[in-house]
PDB file of C-alpha atoms in Angstrom:
ATOM      1  CA  MET A 104       0.000   0.000   0.000  1.00 37.00           C
ATOM      2  CA  SER A 105       1.310   3.421  -0.886  1.00 34.00           C
ATOM      3  CA  ASN A 106       2.459   5.652   1.976  1.00 36.00           C
ATOM      4  CA  ASN A 107       3.866   8.419  -0.217  1.00 36.00           C
ATOM      5  CA  ARG A 108       3.216  12.117   0.273  1.00 34.00           C
ATOM      6  CA  ASN A 109       3.479  14.944  -2.171  1.00 36.00           C
ATOM      7  CA  ASN A 110       5.682  18.012  -1.882  1.00 35.00           C
ATOM      8  CA  ASP A 111       3.145  19.763   0.339  1.00 39.00           C
ATOM      9  CA  GLY A 112       3.145  16.936   2.850  1.00 39.00           C
ATOM     10  CA  MET A 113      -0.345  15.875   1.771  1.00 40.00           C
ATOM     11  CA  PRO A 114      -1.048  12.181   1.261  1.00 41.00           C
ATOM     12  CA  GLU A 115      -1.188  10.857  -2.246  1.00 41.00           C
ATOM     13  CA  GLU A 116      -4.807  10.412  -3.283  1.00 39.00           C
ATOM     14  CA  THR A 117      -4.443   6.904  -4.658  1.00 38.00           C
ATOM     15  CA  MET A 118      -3.517   3.577  -3.189  1.00 42.00           C
ATOM     16  CA  GLN A 119      -2.645   0.197  -4.609  1.00 39.00           C
ATOM     17  CA  THR A 120      -5.742  -1.877  -3.926  1.00 41.00           C
ATOM     18  CA  ASP A 121      -4.053  -5.040  -5.157  1.00 41.00           C
ATOM     19  CA  GLU A 122      -1.778  -4.832  -2.119  1.00 52.00           C
ATOM     20  CA  LEU A 123      -4.669  -4.498   0.331  1.00 53.00           C
ATOM     21  CA  ASN A 124      -4.454  -7.179   2.994  1.00 50.00           C
ATOM     22  CA  ALA A 125      -7.863  -7.689   4.547  1.00 52.00           C
ATOM     23  CA  ASP A 126      -6.312  -9.632   7.421  1.00 54.00           C
ATOM     24  CA  SER A 127      -3.766  -7.014   8.522  1.00 68.00           C
ATOM     25  CA  PHE A 128      -4.431  -5.317  11.829  1.00 80.00           C
ATOM     26  CA  GLY A 129      -2.647  -3.607  14.691  1.00 87.00           C
ATOM     27  CA  ASP A 130      -3.162  -1.666  17.886  1.00 89.00           C
ATOM     28  CA  GLY A 131      -1.348   0.533  20.354  1.00 91.00           C
ATOM     29  CA  MET A 132      -1.547   3.722  22.346  1.00 92.00           C
ATOM     30  CA  ILE A 133      -0.114   7.221  22.228  1.00 96.00           C
ATOM     31  CA  GLU A 134       0.548   9.295  25.322  1.00 94.00           C
ATOM     32  CA  ILE A 135      -0.657  12.833  24.790  1.00 95.00           C
ATOM     33  CA  GLY A 136       1.348  13.953  27.801  1.00 93.00           C
ATOM     34  CA  ASP A 137       1.712  17.537  28.954  1.00 94.00           C
ATOM     35  CA  THR A 138       0.064  19.668  26.274  1.00 93.00           C
ATOM     36  CA  ARG A 139       1.558  22.824  27.783  1.00 91.00           C
ATOM     37  CA  LEU A 140       4.966  21.975  26.350  1.00 92.00           C
ATOM     38  CA  PRO A 141       5.990  23.871  23.185  1.00 90.00           C
ATOM     39  CA  ASP A 142       6.837  20.676  21.312  1.00 93.00           C
ATOM     40  CA  ALA A 143       3.607  18.852  22.258  1.00 94.00           C
ATOM     41  CA  VAL A 144       2.030  19.132  18.794  1.00 94.00           C
ATOM     42  CA  ILE A 145       5.171  17.962  16.977  1.00 95.00           C
ATOM     43  CA  ARG A 146       5.768  15.093  19.396  1.00 96.00           C
ATOM     44  CA  VAL A 147       2.224  13.728  19.204  1.00 97.00           C
ATOM     45  CA  GLN A 148       2.189  14.111  15.397  1.00 96.00           C
ATOM     46  CA  LYS A 149       5.355  12.003  15.170  1.00 96.00           C
ATOM     47  CA  GLU A 150       3.683   9.324  17.290  1.00 96.00           C
ATOM     48  CA  VAL A 151       0.618   9.388  15.046  1.00 96.00           C
ATOM     49  CA  ASP A 152       2.718   9.152  11.877  1.00 95.00           C
ATOM     50  CA  ALA A 153       4.599   6.190  13.354  1.00 93.00           C
ATOM     51  CA  ILE A 154       1.402   4.128  13.272  1.00 92.00           C
ATOM     52  CA  GLY A 155       1.819   3.820   9.510  1.00 90.00           C
ATOM     53  CA  TRP A 156      -0.650   4.195   6.672  1.00 89.00           C
ATOM     54  CA  LEU A 157      -4.282   4.606   7.714  1.00 92.00           C
ATOM     55  CA  GLY A 158      -7.413   5.426   5.738  1.00 93.00           C
ATOM     56  CA  ALA A 159      -7.828   8.316   8.166  1.00 95.00           C
ATOM     57  CA  ASP A 160      -5.484  11.210   7.391  1.00 95.00           C
ATOM     58  CA  MET A 161      -4.730  12.500  10.873  1.00 96.00           C
ATOM     59  CA  ARG A 162      -3.241  15.863  11.786  1.00 96.00           C
ATOM     60  CA  VAL A 163      -2.587  17.153  15.290  1.00 96.00           C
ATOM     61  CA  ILE A 164      -3.868  20.706  15.730  1.00 95.00           C
ATOM     62  CA  GLY A 165      -4.390  23.169  18.554  1.00 93.00           C
ATOM     63  CA  MET A 166      -7.550  24.417  20.207  1.00 92.00           C
ATOM     64  CA  ALA A 167      -8.265  28.046  20.932  1.00 89.00           C
ATOM     65  CA  TYR A 168      -8.228  29.096  24.582  1.00 83.00           C
ATOM     66  CA  PHE A 169     -11.419  30.103  26.331  1.00 69.00           C
ATOM     67  CA  ARG A 170     -11.304  30.950  29.992  1.00 60.00           C
ATOM     68  CA  ASN A 171     -13.968  31.594  32.570  1.00 55.00           C
ATOM     69  CA  PRO A 172     -14.419  35.388  32.728  1.00 51.00           C
ATOM     70  CA  ASP A 173     -15.316  35.180  36.433  1.00 53.00           C
ATOM     71  CA  VAL A 174     -12.633  32.759  37.626  1.00 50.00           C
ATOM     72  CA  PHE A 175      -9.653  33.387  35.352  1.00 48.00           C
ATOM     73  CA  TRP A 176      -7.791  30.152  36.062  1.00 49.00           C
ATOM     74  CA  LYS A 177     -10.756  28.009  35.062  1.00 54.00           C
ATOM     75  CA  ARG A 178     -11.529  27.146  31.481  1.00 56.00           C
ATOM     76  CA  ARG A 179     -15.102  27.096  30.298  1.00 64.00           C
ATOM     77  CA  VAL A 180     -16.865  25.275  27.509  1.00 73.00           C
ATOM     78  CA  PRO A 181     -17.987  27.916  24.998  1.00 74.00           C
ATOM     79  CA  GLU A 182     -21.593  27.756  23.879  1.00 78.00           C
ATOM     80  CA  LYS A 183     -20.524  27.547  20.248  1.00 83.00           C
ATOM     81  CA  LEU A 184     -18.560  24.329  20.866  1.00 87.00           C
ATOM     82  CA  ASN A 185     -20.631  21.585  19.248  1.00 91.00           C
ATOM     83  CA  LEU A 186     -19.797  17.947  19.839  1.00 93.00           C
ATOM     84  CA  TYR A 187     -21.467  15.191  17.860  1.00 94.00           C
ATOM     85  CA  GLU A 188     -22.245  11.529  18.297  1.00 94.00           C
ATOM     86  CA  LYS A 189     -23.456   8.816  15.981  1.00 93.00           C
ATOM     87  CA  ARG A 190     -24.189   5.273  17.001  1.00 90.00           C
ATOM     88  CA  ILE A 191     -23.717   2.349  14.643  1.00 87.00           C
ATOM     89  CA  ASP A 192     -26.649   2.283  12.225  1.00 81.00           C
ATOM     90  CA  GLY A 193     -27.908   5.500  13.809  1.00 84.00           C
ATOM     91  CA  HIS A 194     -28.113   9.135  12.807  1.00 89.00           C
ATOM     92  CA  GLU A 195     -25.752  11.912  13.834  1.00 92.00           C
ATOM     93  CA  ARG A 196     -26.941  14.195  16.601  1.00 92.00           C
ATOM     94  CA  ARG A 197     -25.522  16.977  18.708  1.00 91.00           C
ATOM     95  CA  MET A 198     -24.431  15.871  22.151  1.00 88.00           C
ATOM     96  CA  PRO A 199     -26.172  17.495  25.127  1.00 85.00           C
ATOM     97  CA  ASN A 200     -24.328  20.345  26.817  1.00 79.00           C
ATOM     98  CA  SER A 201     -23.961  18.322  30.014  1.00 76.00           C
ATOM     99  CA  ARG A 202     -21.589  15.913  28.267  1.00 79.00           C
ATOM    100  CA  ARG A 203     -19.330  18.413  26.528  1.00 81.00           C
ATOM    101  CA  ALA A 204     -17.015  19.373  29.379  1.00 80.00           C
ATOM    102  CA  ARG A 205     -15.466  15.962  29.962  1.00 80.00           C
ATOM    103  CA  ALA A 206     -14.457  15.664  26.297  1.00 82.00           C
ATOM    104  CA  VAL A 207     -12.156  18.675  26.563  1.00 84.00           C
ATOM    105  CA  ASP A 208     -11.074  18.541  30.227  1.00 83.00           C
ATOM    106  CA  MET A 209     -10.496  15.439  32.374  1.00 82.00           C
ATOM    107  CA  SER A 210     -10.047  17.274  35.686  1.00 80.00           C
ATOM    108  CA  ALA A 211     -13.618  16.540  36.828  1.00 79.00           C
ATOM    109  CA  ILE A 212     -13.276  12.843  35.995  1.00 81.00           C
ATOM    110  CA  ARG A 213      -9.996  12.612  37.899  1.00 83.00           C
ATOM    111  CA  ARG A 214     -11.438  14.452  40.887  1.00 82.00           C
ATOM    112  CA  ASP A 215     -14.645  12.421  41.143  1.00 81.00           C
ATOM    113  CA  CYS A 216     -13.269   9.053  40.028  1.00 82.00           C
ATOM    114  CA  PRO A 217      -9.446   8.805  40.006  1.00 83.00           C
ATOM    115  CA  ILE A 218      -9.624   5.231  38.735  1.00 81.00           C
ATOM    116  CA  ASN A 219     -11.995   5.362  35.810  1.00 80.00           C
ATOM    117  CA  HIS A 220     -12.660   3.688  32.500  1.00 81.00           C
ATOM    118  CA  ASP A 221     -14.349   6.635  30.791  1.00 84.00           C
ATOM    119  CA  THR A 222     -13.943   7.090  27.057  1.00 89.00           C
ATOM    120  CA  THR A 223     -14.249  10.802  26.340  1.00 91.00           C
ATOM    121  CA  ALA A 224     -14.205  10.572  22.537  1.00 94.00           C
ATOM    122  CA  GLU A 225     -14.147   7.869  19.882  1.00 95.00           C
ATOM    123  CA  LEU A 226     -13.977   7.561  16.117  1.00 96.00           C
ATOM    124  CA  PHE A 227     -14.906   4.150  14.657  1.00 96.00           C
ATOM    125  CA  MET A 228     -14.739   4.493  10.885  1.00 95.00           C
ATOM    126  CA  SER A 229     -14.279   2.566   7.628  1.00 94.00           C
ATOM    127  CA  TYR A 230     -12.783   3.987   4.438  1.00 95.00           C
ATOM    128  CA  ARG A 231     -12.698   2.982   0.793  1.00 93.00           C
ATOM    129  CA  GLN A 232     -11.177   4.010  -2.505  1.00 92.00           C
ATOM    130  CA  ASN A 233     -13.657   5.768  -4.804  1.00 90.00           C
ATOM    131  CA  GLU A 234     -13.796   5.702  -8.594  1.00 91.00           C
ATOM    132  CA  ASP A 235     -11.280   8.538  -8.807  1.00 91.00           C
ATOM    133  CA  GLY A 236      -8.804   6.593  -6.695  1.00 89.00           C
ATOM    134  CA  ARG A 237      -9.197   8.851  -3.646  1.00 93.00           C
ATOM    135  CA  ILE A 238      -9.758   7.625  -0.107  1.00 95.00           C
ATOM    136  CA  VAL A 239     -13.198   8.524   1.263  1.00 95.00           C
ATOM    137  CA  VAL A 240     -15.386   7.441   4.153  1.00 94.00           C
ATOM    138  CA  ASP A 241     -17.186   4.201   3.359  1.00 93.00           C
ATOM    139  CA  GLU A 242     -20.783   5.278   3.853  1.00 87.00           C
ATOM    140  CA  THR A 243     -22.013   1.722   3.172  1.00 85.00           C
ATOM    141  CA  ASP A 244     -20.170   0.331   6.191  1.00 83.00           C
ATOM    142  CA  ARG A 245     -21.083   0.836   9.810  1.00 81.00           C
ATOM    143  CA  SER A 246     -19.451   3.750  11.585  1.00 90.00           C
ATOM    144  CA  ALA A 247     -19.838   5.375  14.966  1.00 94.00           C
ATOM    145  CA  TYR A 248     -18.373   8.297  16.880  1.00 95.00           C
ATOM    146  CA  TRP A 249     -19.005  10.548  19.823  1.00 92.00           C
ATOM    147  CA  GLY A 250     -17.365  13.500  21.528  1.00 94.00           C
ATOM    148  CA  VAL A 251     -16.074  14.810  18.189  1.00 96.00           C
ATOM    149  CA  MET A 252     -16.251  18.156  16.438  1.00 95.00           C
ATOM    150  CA  ARG A 253     -16.717  18.963  12.790  1.00 96.00           C
ATOM    151  CA  HIS A 254     -13.610  20.755  11.552  1.00 97.00           C
ATOM    152  CA  ALA A 255     -15.368  23.142   9.167  1.00 96.00           C
ATOM    153  CA  GLU A 256     -17.806  24.267  11.848  1.00 95.00           C
ATOM    154  CA  ALA A 257     -15.223  24.553  14.627  1.00 94.00           C
ATOM    155  CA  SER A 258     -12.868  26.494  12.356  1.00 94.00           C
ATOM    156  CA  CYS A 259     -15.638  28.891  11.345  1.00 93.00           C
ATOM    157  CA  ASP A 260     -16.469  29.447  15.012  1.00 91.00           C
ATOM    158  CA  GLY A 261     -12.858  30.226  15.887  1.00 90.00           C
ATOM    159  CA  LEU A 262     -12.393  27.186  18.116  1.00 91.00           C
ATOM    160  CA  LEU A 263      -9.233  25.908  16.444  1.00 93.00           C
ATOM    161  CA  ALA A 264      -5.706  27.235  16.726  1.00 91.00           C
ATOM    162  CA  ASP A 265      -2.710  26.878  14.478  1.00 87.00           C
ATOM    163  CA  PRO A 266      -0.286  24.259  15.795  1.00 84.00           C
ATOM    164  CA  ASP A 267       2.423  26.934  15.881  1.00 86.00           C
ATOM    165  CA  ALA A 268       0.265  29.441  17.774  1.00 88.00           C
ATOM    166  CA  PRO A 269       1.756  30.669  21.075  1.00 89.00           C
ATOM    167  CA  ILE A 270       0.545  28.837  24.164  1.00 89.00           C
ATOM    168  CA  VAL A 271      -1.673  30.996  26.347  1.00 85.00           C
ATOM    169  CA  ASP A 272      -0.567  31.621  29.931  1.00 80.00           C
ATOM    170  CA  PRO A 273      -3.870  31.786  31.858  1.00 73.00           C
ATOM    171  CA  TRP A 274      -2.195  33.646  34.711  1.00 71.00           C
ATOM    172  CA  LYS A 275      -1.164  36.513  32.458  1.00 68.00           C
ATOM    173  CA  SER A 276      -4.005  36.723  29.934  1.00 56.00           C
ATOM    174  CA  ASP A 277      -6.624  39.440  29.995  1.00 54.00           C
ATOM    175  CA  GLY A 278     -10.108  39.166  28.537  1.00 47.00           C
ATOM    176  CA  SER A 279     -12.433  36.188  28.363  1.00 51.00           C
ATOM    177  CA  GLU A 280     -11.150  35.069  24.975  1.00 56.00           C
ATOM    178  CA  VAL A 281      -7.534  35.472  23.950  1.00 59.00           C
ATOM    179  CA  PRO A 282      -5.638  34.372  20.836  1.00 72.00           C
ATOM    180  CA  GLY A 283      -3.304  31.430  21.051  1.00 85.00           C
ATOM    181  CA  ARG A 284      -3.351  27.731  21.805  1.00 90.00           C
ATOM    182  CA  ASP A 285      -5.069  26.265  24.826  1.00 89.00           C
ATOM    183  CA  PRO A 286      -2.346  24.922  27.163  1.00 90.00           C
ATOM    184  CA  GLY A 287      -4.471  21.982  28.294  1.00 89.00           C
ATOM    185  CA  LEU A 288      -5.864  20.641  25.040  1.00 91.00           C
ATOM    186  CA  LEU A 289      -4.849  19.411  21.601  1.00 95.00           C
ATOM    187  CA  ALA A 290      -7.028  17.879  18.898  1.00 96.00           C
ATOM    188  CA  LEU A 291      -6.716  15.235  16.199  1.00 97.00           C
ATOM    189  CA  TRP A 292      -8.236  16.132  12.839  1.00 97.00           C
ATOM    190  CA  ASP A 293      -9.120  13.370  10.384  1.00 97.00           C
ATOM    191  CA  ARG A 294      -9.006  15.202   7.073  1.00 97.00           C
ATOM    192  CA  ILE A 295     -10.927  12.418   5.322  1.00 97.00           C
ATOM    193  CA  SER A 296     -14.044  12.435   7.502  1.00 96.00           C
ATOM    194  CA  GLY A 297     -13.671  16.056   8.619  1.00 97.00           C
ATOM    195  CA  LEU A 298     -14.081  15.035  12.267  1.00 97.00           C
ATOM    196  CA  VAL A 299     -11.904  16.302  15.113  1.00 97.00           C
ATOM    197  CA  ILE A 300     -11.131  14.360  18.298  1.00 97.00           C
ATOM    198  CA  PRO A 301     -10.273  16.431  21.410  1.00 95.00           C
ATOM    199  CA  LEU A 302      -7.084  15.307  23.178  1.00 96.00           C
ATOM    200  CA  PRO A 303      -6.984  16.625  26.763  1.00 93.00           C
ATOM    201  CA  SER A 304      -3.691  16.940  28.593  1.00 91.00           C
ATOM    202  CA  ARG A 305      -2.396  13.648  30.014  1.00 92.00           C
ATOM    203  CA  SER A 306      -4.870  11.566  28.096  1.00 93.00           C
ATOM    204  CA  LEU A 307      -4.199   8.447  26.043  1.00 93.00           C
ATOM    205  CA  LEU A 308      -5.122   7.963  22.402  1.00 96.00           C
ATOM    206  CA  ILE A 309      -5.734   4.254  21.921  1.00 94.00           C
ATOM    207  CA  TYR A 310      -5.880   3.030  18.348  1.00 95.00           C
ATOM    208  CA  ARG A 311      -6.794  -0.116  16.471  1.00 93.00           C
ATOM    209  CA  PHE A 312      -6.734  -0.639  12.728  1.00 93.00           C
ATOM    210  CA  TRP A 313      -7.638  -3.483  10.410  1.00 91.00           C
ATOM    211  CA  LYS A 314      -7.898  -4.227   6.692  1.00 89.00           C
ATOM    212  CA  SER A 315      -4.585  -2.503   6.001  1.00 87.00           C
ATOM    213  CA  GLY A 316      -5.699   0.651   7.778  1.00 91.00           C
ATOM    214  CA  MET A 317      -9.002   1.021   5.916  1.00 93.00           C
ATOM    215  CA  GLY A 318     -10.790   0.464   9.207  1.00 94.00           C
ATOM    216  CA  VAL A 319      -9.816   2.404  12.338  1.00 95.00           C
ATOM    217  CA  ASP A 320     -10.976   2.756  15.907  1.00 96.00           C
ATOM    218  CA  LEU A 321      -9.552   5.702  17.835  1.00 96.00           C
ATOM    219  CA  TYR A 322     -10.606   6.528  21.377  1.00 94.00           C
ATOM    220  CA  VAL A 323      -9.407   8.678  24.247  1.00 95.00           C
ATOM    221  CA  VAL A 324      -9.076   7.649  27.900  1.00 91.00           C
ATOM    222  CA  ASP A 325      -7.428   8.983  31.068  1.00 88.00           C
ATOM    223  CA  GLU A 326      -3.700   8.252  31.188  1.00 88.00           C
ATOM    224  CA  GLU A 327      -3.438   9.011  34.914  1.00 85.00           C
ATOM    225  CA  SER A 328      -6.094   6.411  35.712  1.00 84.00           C
ATOM    226  CA  LEU A 329      -4.325   3.781  33.626  1.00 81.00           C
ATOM    227  CA  ARG A 330      -0.989   4.475  35.350  1.00 81.00           C
ATOM    228  CA  ILE A 331      -2.632   4.005  38.762  1.00 83.00           C
ATOM    229  CA  GLN A 332      -4.073   0.690  37.623  1.00 79.00           C
ATOM    230  CA  GLN A 333      -0.721  -0.437  36.211  1.00 78.00           C
ATOM    231  CA  HIS A 334       0.992   0.445  39.490  1.00 77.00           C
ATOM    232  CA  ASN A 335      -1.610  -1.298  41.654  1.00 78.00           C
ATOM    233  CA  HIS A 336      -1.988  -4.377  39.456  1.00 74.00           C
ATOM    234  CA  PRO A 337       1.166  -4.796  37.325  1.00 75.00           C
ATOM    235  CA  GLU A 338       0.364  -8.475  36.836  1.00 69.00           C
ATOM    236  CA  CYS A 339      -2.646  -7.511  34.720  1.00 70.00           C
ATOM    237  CA  PHE A 340      -0.511  -5.521  32.292  1.00 69.00           C
ATOM    238  CA  ASP A 341       2.456  -7.855  31.960  1.00 66.00           C
ATOM    239  CA  GLU A 342       2.553  -9.610  28.602  1.00 64.00           C
ATOM    240  CA  SER A 343       3.319 -12.839  30.443  1.00 58.00           C
ATOM    241  CA  ALA A 344       0.585 -12.257  33.018  1.00 56.00           C
ATOM    242  CA  ASP A 345      -0.653 -15.239  35.031  1.00 64.00           C
ATOM    243  CA  GLU A 346      -4.320 -15.574  34.086  1.00 66.00           C
ATOM    244  CA  ARG A 347      -5.075 -17.508  37.267  1.00 72.00           C
ATOM    245  CA  LEU A 348      -3.635 -14.700  39.405  1.00 69.00           C
ATOM    246  CA  ILE A 349      -5.646 -12.153  37.455  1.00 66.00           C
ATOM    247  CA  GLN A 350      -8.807 -14.214  37.942  1.00 74.00           C
ATOM    248  CA  ARG A 351      -8.182 -14.371  41.693  1.00 77.00           C
ATOM    249  CA  GLU A 352      -7.859 -10.581  41.742  1.00 74.00           C
ATOM    250  CA  ILE A 353     -11.149 -10.303  39.859  1.00 77.00           C
ATOM    251  CA  ASP A 354     -12.839 -12.744  42.264  1.00 79.00           C
ATOM    252  CA  VAL A 355     -11.698 -10.700  45.261  1.00 79.00           C
ATOM    253  CA  CYS A 356     -12.968  -7.454  43.731  1.00 79.00           C
ATOM    254  CA  GLU A 357     -16.311  -9.002  42.813  1.00 82.00           C
ATOM    255  CA  ALA A 358     -16.666 -10.512  46.284  1.00 82.00           C
ATOM    256  CA  GLU A 359     -15.956  -7.146  47.875  1.00 81.00           C
ATOM    257  CA  LEU A 360     -18.498  -5.476  45.618  1.00 81.00           C
ATOM    258  CA  ALA A 361     -21.095  -8.147  46.425  1.00 83.00           C
ATOM    259  CA  TYR A 362     -20.491  -7.684  50.157  1.00 82.00           C
ATOM    260  CA  VAL A 363     -20.829  -3.897  49.948  1.00 81.00           C
ATOM    261  CA  ILE A 364     -24.016  -4.091  47.894  1.00 84.00           C
ATOM    262  CA  GLY A 365     -25.513  -6.935  49.934  1.00 83.00           C
ATOM    263  CA  HIS A 366     -24.978  -5.126  53.225  1.00 81.00           C
ATOM    264  CA  ASN A 367     -25.873  -1.683  51.886  1.00 83.00           C
ATOM    265  CA  ILE A 368     -22.589  -0.232  53.147  1.00 79.00           C
ATOM    266  CA  ASN A 369     -21.693   3.423  52.698  1.00 80.00           C
ATOM    267  CA  LEU A 370     -18.017   3.247  51.770  1.00 72.00           C
ATOM    268  CA  ARG A 371     -17.496   6.931  52.497  1.00 72.00           C
ATOM    269  CA  GLN A 372     -18.430   6.267  56.108  1.00 75.00           C
ATOM    270  CA  HIS A 373     -16.919   2.776  56.350  1.00 74.00           C
ATOM    271  CA  PRO A 374     -14.145   2.473  53.735  1.00 72.00           C
ATOM    272  CA  ASP A 375     -12.580  -0.572  55.452  1.00 73.00           C
ATOM    273  CA  ALA A 376     -15.797  -2.480  56.105  1.00 72.00           C
ATOM    274  CA  TYR A 377     -14.978  -5.398  53.846  1.00 69.00           C
ATOM    275  CA  GLU A 378     -11.388  -5.658  55.010  1.00 68.00           C
ATOM    276  CA  ASN A 379     -12.454  -5.612  58.665  1.00 65.00           C
ATOM    277  CA  VAL A 380     -14.605  -8.730  58.281  1.00 61.00           C
ATOM    278  CA  GLY A 381     -11.595 -10.664  57.065  1.00 57.00           C
ATOM    279  CA  ARG A 382     -12.709 -10.880  53.432  1.00 49.00           C
ATOM    280  CA  LYS A 383     -14.844 -13.885  54.282  1.00 48.00           C
ATOM    281  CA  GLU A 384     -17.446 -13.195  51.648  1.00 44.00           C
ATOM    282  CA  THR A 385     -17.254 -15.340  48.527  1.00 43.00           C
ATOM    283  CA  LEU A 386     -19.205 -15.368  45.320  1.00 40.00           C
ATOM    284  CA  GLN A 387     -21.950 -17.947  45.018  1.00 40.00           C
TER     285      GLN A 387
END
């Protein structure tokens, strides 16, 4: 499959379909890291490019900075920020305002649930080669997404920032809206579908691809939560993990949950209730 780019850095519009391997697949993750760093955009773009050829043509871009005019160190979600979702075999719809904040800022998730499994955005998409030889979204295949923006709309509304734009210092900025790149947020623009995935600071972009990159699944989770889980349960993340040990860990967790639910225990008032009874509860 061709992975060539023209002199402008744009992908070539054709691919060699005779080299398409329907069985090829891969997966991995990219650490978004500290988005306040000047080289954040370049670093994440290099990680994205290292995946290899994908039907999605992904570019890392910046987001404009919008702060809370009343509490200057807090960012706010502007009313003109539209996020969209589409379920498999469903129709696209605008996400409710109550769900927008977590897609662009993970601080609330980390505060309320330090160990979480929340997916803040996802793009599950298939691509194909059209009659002109260009890669387009395969509208005949199932696709789904949520927590994403439309690039044309977001650009028109001034929500996007040039990757080279200066990073805003919220402690020095004046005015509710200032030019520059948001220090706590990047975005991933798929130039084929026109959709944009928000990438909050210290998040993880997890990717899977199949059919030689003509099918992709990209989703964003909390990196800090994953690191806590890896530290607490390294055996679950070791490639040579003992499945029996992992199952015992699962059994203990499920037994603890069953005990808490069965005895209607308030863990905020009695956080050690299960441990104090000697972990005698077992699953039936």
